[in-house]
């Protein structure tokens, strides 16, 4: 058993799979304890699209995400702060995580200018000039009040030259130090983010520097942005082997079945992605027998359940024919039902992974699950 304790936030590793680096444990937070490995649904604007907090709880969600950049624009962090923080504002009493806004700044903003102080960019909604620095990202997240918050970093594009990646990674390390010094709330766990592109020495440099700063947890950033899967897993391995064993590890922006299971096998504890709800809104569903595109004509008179092995509200009560009808008619209820199913499916995947780890059969579980889905990358 591995336990790192700081009273309000710590990870308790209860078992490591004998045949891989997969870990099972309990993450203790100010708003409850959650099992890892886990998938965290994304609620960008303080809501997981079409779903209520009660529904998320019922399907077994633990930590959910909100987005610092988007919430700083609307409704603004001061409004959330006045409401009593995100937990009260969105009526979710479980753990909440906010990212730093860094990925959105680098992916959404045009004409951005990066300097040592931070990033100058424009509001993607109205063109207003904005500025994010490590200190500003922490200030916003402290007002939002999530249990877990992220350091401000530069998301290195793929591919990138070694010179660019080195300069960017060194700046991310300096920004992490500034953010940690600016952080004042002892009821929040601030994670450092390991960057370095696909260069092992840069990942090592960043991971070791962040570990020296003794963050409560660590994220692996700059992956799942267009690089081949094998390259993504290399970057994860480069980072994880230099991170403390007693702290949680979070692979950001990953939600497909093969990436989730592959990350777990390499010692990652936490994952998030908008993929399940985004797929649901486009009629794509994850099932135990593979992908279902509900818009397909063949489901028009299919009065069977979506997935007989699923225990979600959608599968217990509705047929594929009804789901197809709702999708074709562009009914919001259909988006809700399919989002419930896809999120529950990934949470159930994690539940199975945890049981497999405890029984030292995770690699077998991973092989069986990936074989069920064929091209799991499509999920």
C-alpha angles and dihedrals in degrees: 000000000000119000129176110186130196093152098240100046129020143134122238111199107202102174140006118205110250094223101043142015093265112136133202120201152123123269109208116207136167089257099047145301122285133188123241143252090051143163115227119208115227121238100179097181096032091282135080099231113270094349132106126224088246092056091050091052092048093054092052102259114162114175117022128190136234128185122245097200096049095043092049087059097043128048088351127236092262091062091050090047092052089050089059098264133296095302093061095032094057096026096238114139097186127086118298130199127199125195120221096249090245097121092050092048091054097039104038105031121088123208093016119173120208122201135154093276096053142276128317112203144139131266105256091218104051108002097248115157113255137180129204123189130169089261093048092051090053092046091055094045093049089056092047087054103211120167092234123035134179135234117243110256142162113253104222112221122234121271104027132163119253091245093054093044093050094049091046094046093050089052091049089055091051090047091050090055091049092048092050091051090050094049113102108164114098091193091067128075111219114206125206116224120225113219130168105126115234094326114111096204091053093048088049092048092050096043093049093046092051092045088054088056088057102226117186089240143358136227128204107222136181096051133114090036099120103301121127115271093247090054091050091053090048090055091049091050092047090056104037098054090061096046126093114269093220097058129078118260121211126195106203126223099005122135111142117108098243093046092049094050092040090052092050091051088056095052103268118146107186135043137174137182142155088225101104095053093038091052091046092055088055094049097255115135134188114224137168089256096048138270120345120198099201093195089070114118092231091073094058092097099022105123096178126108118270095241121001090198093057123092098197125125091251095054094043095054114023141055133226089248091057093046090051090050091052092048094049090047090048092234117171091221089065092054089050095050094046092046090051090052098047094047092046089048092058093043088051089049088056092048090055091047092053092051091047092051092051089053095044093242102107097123090052090049091049092051093049094047095047091048089055092059104042102200095027089174086077089069 
